[in-house]
């Protein structure tokens, strides 16, 4: 089924730590017309921050590669977010998604990135191929949209 | 400065007032000065004040877990002060309450002239 996309944007930026903040502020600004509640905005920003941090810390470990961030505003106040890298990929996605699992404990990574993305969105999909990259897509319906659906 | 650090000798408390967003980018710069003060003072309590932290992701959880380990190894305890609702939400999700107590404004007292 083809989704009706009301608005969309794509950003490409290098995986520099400074861009973690930039990415979540960009998403925050882009979805502002939907008038998300404070807690919804906070959760979406956190999910984006986790996804972009994963690209920087894990996908492009020791190097700086390109991250592609896509946001689409769909009908019924639904927000689609995709974060894509061309990094090392994830050999075992199920393992990576386990809460508290991290490959970088010495850097004080809590191993909660995917658990947080999962909690703060309605749907999380992770596709990855070792050696060619990872794409994380998230879908979140804002409360305003849920009300519309009910009526 | 993303962190202001105070020490109260009477209560042997280190207070670190964090400010700004806490993410992977900023966590390292918050970690070093706090650890340095803790290793210098060997306090009984480490208080991390989140009042001026508008945003935090799992890097902040890593920061709390790491400081909890450090202060617990020294026989002290960690106290998290005044997280905003959005920051508190992620702390609850991660179960930070199992590592330390989380206190709010009404529990603040004056210890050694220091606002805690």
Short mmCIF file of C-alpha atoms in Angstrom, two decimals, chain B:
data_model
loop_
_atom_site.label_atom_id
_atom_site.label_comp_id
_atom_site.label_asym_id
_atom_site.label_seq_id
_atom_site.Cartn_x
_atom_site.Cartn_y
_atom_site.Cartn_z
CA UNK B 1 31.03 25.18 31.56
CA UNK B 2 28.93 22.03 31.23
CA UNK B 3 29.67 21.09 34.85
CA UNK B 4 30.24 23.06 38.06
CA UNK B 5 31.72 21.09 40.96
CA UNK B 6 31.55 21.84 44.68
CA UNK B 7 32.84 20.01 47.73
CA UNK B 8 31.47 20.19 51.24
CA UNK B 9 34.07 18.89 53.73
CA UNK B 10 31.67 18.64 56.66
CA UNK B 11 29.30 16.22 54.94
CA UNK B 12 32.05 14.85 52.68
CA UNK B 13 29.85 15.49 49.67
CA UNK B 14 30.84 16.25 46.11
CA UNK B 15 28.12 18.10 44.21
CA UNK B 16 28.32 18.23 40.44
CA UNK B 17 25.86 20.54 38.73
CA UNK B 18 25.53 19.33 35.16
CA UNK B 19 24.18 21.56 32.44
CA UNK B 20 23.20 21.27 28.80
CA UNK B 21 22.23 18.25 26.73
CA UNK B 22 23.88 14.98 27.76
CA UNK B 23 24.68 12.78 24.78
CA UNK B 24 27.64 10.74 23.55
CA UNK B 25 29.30 13.97 22.41
CA UNK B 26 29.10 15.76 25.77
CA UNK B 27 29.31 12.83 28.21
CA UNK B 28 33.09 12.50 28.10
CA UNK B 29 33.64 16.15 29.01
CA UNK B 30 31.30 15.77 32.01
CA UNK B 31 32.89 12.51 33.17
CA UNK B 32 36.52 13.60 33.52
CA UNK B 33 36.14 16.57 35.93
CA UNK B 34 33.66 14.68 38.15
CA UNK B 35 35.94 11.64 38.44
CA UNK B 36 38.94 13.86 39.13
CA UNK B 37 37.16 15.56 42.03
CA UNK B 38 35.90 12.24 43.43
CA UNK B 39 39.38 10.71 43.34
CA UNK B 40 40.82 13.81 44.99
CA UNK B 41 38.22 14.08 47.79
CA UNK B 42 37.16 10.44 48.29
CA UNK B 43 33.68 11.61 49.38
CA UNK B 44 30.93 9.67 51.11
CA UNK B 45 28.35 11.07 48.72
CA UNK B 46 28.35 12.13 45.12
CA UNK B 47 25.40 14.25 44.05
CA UNK B 48 24.68 14.75 40.37
CA UNK B 49 22.35 17.68 39.82
CA UNK B 50 20.29 17.41 36.61
CA UNK B 51 18.21 20.54 37.09
CA UNK B 52 19.83 22.26 34.10
CA UNK B 53 19.86 19.24 31.82
CA UNK B 54 17.04 19.63 29.28
CA UNK B 55 17.89 16.47 27.31
CA UNK B 56 19.62 13.17 27.97
CA UNK B 57 19.97 9.94 25.99
CA UNK B 58 21.47 6.57 26.96
CA UNK B 59 24.93 8.16 27.14
CA UNK B 60 23.64 9.86 30.30
CA UNK B 61 22.62 6.47 31.67
CA UNK B 62 26.17 5.24 30.97
CA UNK B 63 27.47 8.31 32.80
CA UNK B 64 25.31 7.55 35.86
CA UNK B 65 26.19 3.83 35.89
CA UNK B 66 29.90 4.64 35.62
CA UNK B 67 29.82 7.19 38.48
CA UNK B 68 27.76 4.78 40.56
CA UNK B 69 30.45 2.11 40.16
CA UNK B 70 33.18 4.58 41.05
CA UNK B 71 31.56 5.93 44.21
CA UNK B 72 30.33 2.50 45.33
CA UNK B 73 33.88 1.10 45.00
CA UNK B 74 34.98 3.90 47.32
CA UNK B 75 32.28 2.95 49.85
CA UNK B 76 30.14 5.98 49.12
CA UNK B 77 26.74 6.51 47.51
CA UNK B 78 25.33 8.32 44.53
CA UNK B 79 22.38 10.69 44.62
CA UNK B 80 20.67 12.06 41.52
CA UNK B 81 19.02 15.44 42.05
CA UNK B 82 16.18 17.19 40.23
CA UNK B 83 15.87 15.47 36.86
CA UNK B 84 13.28 17.10 34.60
CA UNK B 85 10.29 14.93 33.56
CA UNK B 86 11.77 13.97 30.16
CA UNK B 87 15.11 13.08 31.71
CA UNK B 88 13.42 11.26 34.55
CA UNK B 89 11.46 9.21 32.01
CA UNK B 90 14.63 7.72 30.53
CA UNK B 91 16.12 7.19 33.99
CA UNK B 92 13.06 5.19 34.96
CA UNK B 93 13.16 3.20 31.75
CA UNK B 94 16.77 2.25 32.49
CA UNK B 95 16.09 1.46 36.14
CA UNK B 96 18.51 4.06 37.49
CA UNK B 97 16.53 4.03 40.76
CA UNK B 98 18.11 0.68 41.56
CA UNK B 99 21.58 2.26 41.60
CA UNK B 100 20.96 5.45 43.48
CA UNK B 101 18.32 7.59 45.08
CA UNK B 102 16.64 10.26 43.01
CA UNK B 103 15.61 13.32 45.00
CA UNK B 104 13.76 16.52 44.17
CA UNK B 105 13.67 20.11 45.29
CA UNK B 106 11.59 19.54 48.39
CA UNK B 107 14.34 17.27 49.73
CA UNK B 108 17.02 19.89 49.34
CA UNK B 109 18.68 21.17 52.46
CA UNK B 110 21.54 23.46 53.18
CA UNK B 111 24.65 21.53 54.01
CA UNK B 112 27.71 23.56 54.86
CA UNK B 113 26.27 26.61 53.10
CA UNK B 114 26.05 24.64 49.90
CA UNK B 115 22.72 24.39 48.13
CA UNK B 116 22.04 20.67 47.85
#
